Structure formats: C-alpha cells, structure tokens
Amino acid sequence: MLQKLRRPASTFTITQLCREFSTTPRALRYYEEQGLLSPARDGQARVYSYRDRARLVLILRGKRVGLSLAEIRDIFDLYDRDDGLVAQNTHALRKYRERIAAFEAQRQEIDQAIAELHTASARLEEQLAAQAGKAAFG
C-alpha cells in the first residue's frame, strides 16, 4: 500500500504557532505591532506564512540569547538588501559577538559572587560551630 505524502500546511493560525512555540497570542500580536511579523488576514483571523514562522523562530532565538526586539528588527530590515545577505549576516555576527562578550562578563561576575558566597558561608559555618561548642561546654 502506498502511503500518501502529506504536504505541510502552507499557512498557520495563531493557535498553531502558539502551541508549537509555547508562546501566547498576545506575544504574536505584539511582534506584529513591532513590525517583526506580518500575517495576512482572513476576515479577523491572522494567517501566518512560512516566512512568518521562520521569523518567529529567529525572534524567539534572539530573545533567548538576549537580543532586544529593536536589534532583531534591525537584522530583519537588512534581509531585503540586494547584497546576498552580506549586510544582514555582518550585522547579526556583530550583535552575536556583543552578546557573547556580555555573557562572558556576566559569567565572570557570577563566578566571583559564587566564590565570595562560598567564603562567607565557610566563615559562618565556622562561627556557628564555635558557638555550638561554647554552648556545649557552657
């Protein structure tokens, strides 16, 4: 028996995208207000294309790594240039390297804070042990 190959849907509803990406309709509408998504309309319903879905993937990935929506929009705005995506990729690479540097600096600060907390915890444990020893002999 031949199995029919299903062609994936060419459009998506807001509900489908929300379920797939664990996001809310409010978030998708906000991305639309910000000019990041541009769904078509079927009456009152929003109809999202493959392009919208791909952009949503990039929006969520960008947010996850700390890019602002303005930074994501700037990257998207460079897509339509007639330069083989050189400007877009160059800009994205610069933003990614900035985020890497910021995260590495945060990691250093976190590592220092953890070391300080370990030192302070050890000091407090020693003090509590000494106080418990005094109470036992007192």
Short mmCIF file of C-alpha atoms in Angstrom, two decimals:
data_model
loop_
_atom_site.label_atom_id
_atom_site.label_comp_id
_atom_site.label_asym_id
_atom_site.label_seq_id
_atom_site.Cartn_x
_atom_site.Cartn_y
_atom_site.Cartn_z
CA MET A 1 0.00 0.00 0.00
CA LEU A 2 1.39 3.38 -0.97
CA GLN A 3 1.45 5.94 1.76
CA LYS A 4 0.33 9.41 0.75
CA LEU A 5 2.89 12.06 1.47
CA ARG A 6 1.36 14.91 3.35
CA ARG A 7 2.38 18.32 2.29
CA PRO A 8 2.86 20.58 5.29
CA ALA A 9 0.39 23.37 5.74
CA SER A 10 1.30 26.42 3.72
CA THR A 11 -0.15 28.71 6.36
CA PHE A 12 -0.52 28.65 10.11
CA THR A 13 -3.06 30.00 12.55
CA ILE A 14 -2.14 31.94 15.63
CA THR A 15 -3.21 28.94 17.72
CA GLN A 16 -0.93 26.58 15.79
CA LEU A 17 2.11 28.83 16.22
CA CYS A 18 1.35 29.44 19.89
CA ARG A 19 1.16 25.72 20.54
CA GLU A 20 4.26 24.90 18.51
CA PHE A 21 6.42 27.55 20.17
CA SER A 22 4.81 27.70 23.62
CA THR A 23 4.03 31.37 23.28
CA THR A 24 0.89 33.45 23.64
CA PRO A 25 -1.36 35.13 21.09
CA ARG A 26 -0.61 38.38 22.85
CA ALA A 27 3.12 37.91 22.14
CA LEU A 28 2.48 37.22 18.46
CA ARG A 29 0.23 40.26 18.17
CA TYR A 30 2.93 42.33 19.88
CA TYR A 31 5.58 41.11 17.42
CA GLU A 32 3.20 42.12 14.66
CA GLU A 33 2.74 45.60 16.19
CA GLN A 34 6.53 45.92 16.33
CA GLY A 35 6.80 45.13 12.61
CA LEU A 36 8.53 41.77 13.13
CA LEU A 37 5.70 39.62 11.77
CA SER A 38 3.24 40.47 9.03
CA PRO A 39 0.48 37.88 8.83
CA ALA A 40 -2.17 38.09 6.15
CA ARG A 41 -5.80 38.44 7.18
CA ASP A 42 -8.77 36.23 6.50
CA GLY A 43 -11.52 38.39 7.92
CA GLN A 44 -10.49 38.94 11.53
CA ALA A 45 -8.19 35.89 11.62
CA ARG A 46 -4.44 36.21 11.22
CA VAL A 47 -2.89 33.85 8.68
CA TYR A 48 0.82 33.26 9.16
CA SER A 49 3.09 32.19 6.30
CA TYR A 50 6.26 30.06 6.31
CA ARG A 51 8.17 33.35 6.35
CA ASP A 52 6.30 34.49 9.46
CA ARG A 53 7.00 31.13 11.11
CA ALA A 54 10.72 31.35 10.24
CA ARG A 55 10.85 34.90 11.57
CA LEU A 56 9.15 33.76 14.79
CA VAL A 57 11.86 31.11 15.22
CA LEU A 58 14.50 33.84 14.86
CA ILE A 59 12.66 36.23 17.19
CA LEU A 60 12.42 33.64 19.94
CA ARG A 61 16.04 32.55 19.45
CA GLY A 62 17.19 36.17 19.51
CA LYS A 63 15.23 36.89 22.69
CA ARG A 64 16.63 33.73 24.31
CA VAL A 65 20.19 34.99 23.77
CA GLY A 66 19.39 38.49 25.00
CA LEU A 67 18.79 40.48 21.83
CA SER A 68 16.22 43.23 22.07
CA LEU A 69 13.30 43.35 19.66
CA ALA A 70 14.83 46.50 18.14
CA GLU A 71 18.07 44.60 17.47
CA ILE A 72 16.12 41.73 15.93
CA ARG A 73 14.16 44.19 13.77
CA ASP A 74 17.42 45.79 12.60
CA ILE A 75 18.67 42.37 11.49
CA PHE A 76 15.38 41.62 9.71
CA ASP A 77 15.41 45.01 7.98
CA LEU A 78 18.68 44.10 6.26
CA TYR A 79 17.16 40.96 4.67
CA ASP A 80 15.82 42.68 1.56
CA ARG A 81 19.10 44.29 0.53
CA ASP A 82 20.47 43.12 -2.77
CA ASP A 83 23.85 42.05 -1.41
CA GLY A 84 23.44 38.32 -0.90
CA LEU A 85 22.68 38.83 2.81
CA VAL A 86 26.18 40.19 3.48
CA ALA A 87 24.90 43.23 5.40
CA GLN A 88 22.41 41.17 7.38
CA ASN A 89 24.91 38.48 8.29
CA THR A 90 27.61 41.04 9.15
CA HIS A 91 25.23 42.94 11.42
CA ALA A 92 23.95 39.73 13.05
CA LEU A 93 27.50 38.50 13.63
CA ARG A 94 28.44 41.79 15.32
CA LYS A 95 25.36 41.58 17.58
CA TYR A 96 26.07 37.94 18.44
CA ARG A 97 29.68 38.73 19.35
CA GLU A 98 28.48 41.61 21.55
CA ARG A 99 26.11 39.23 23.38
CA ILE A 100 28.89 36.64 23.79
CA ALA A 101 31.13 39.30 25.35
CA ALA A 102 28.32 40.46 27.64
CA PHE A 103 27.51 36.90 28.74
CA GLU A 104 31.18 36.14 29.38
CA ALA A 105 31.44 39.27 31.55
CA GLN A 106 28.30 38.21 33.42
CA ARG A 107 29.73 34.74 33.90
CA GLN A 108 32.88 36.25 35.46
CA GLU A 109 30.76 38.37 37.79
CA ILE A 110 28.66 35.34 38.73
CA ASP A 111 31.77 33.22 39.34
CA GLN A 112 33.17 35.95 41.61
CA ALA A 113 29.88 36.22 43.50
CA ILE A 114 29.77 32.44 43.97
CA ALA A 115 33.35 32.43 45.29
CA GLU A 116 32.51 35.23 47.74
CA LEU A 117 29.40 33.34 48.89
CA HIS A 118 31.43 30.16 49.43
CA THR A 119 33.96 32.10 51.52
CA ALA A 120 31.25 33.83 53.56
CA SER A 121 29.37 30.53 54.05
CA ALA A 122 32.51 28.80 55.30
CA ARG A 123 33.16 31.66 57.72
CA LEU A 124 29.59 31.48 59.04
CA GLU A 125 29.79 27.70 59.42
CA GLU A 126 32.97 28.10 61.47
CA GLN A 127 31.34 30.75 63.66
CA LEU A 128 28.24 28.61 64.21
CA ALA A 129 30.37 25.56 65.03
CA ALA A 130 32.37 27.62 67.53
CA GLN A 131 29.18 28.97 69.09
CA ALA A 132 27.72 25.45 69.33
CA GLY A 133 30.96 24.25 71.00
CA LYS A 134 30.79 27.07 73.57
CA ALA A 135 27.14 26.26 74.32
CA ALA A 136 28.00 22.60 74.88
CA PHE A 137 30.71 23.49 77.43
CA GLY A 138 28.94 26.48 78.94
#
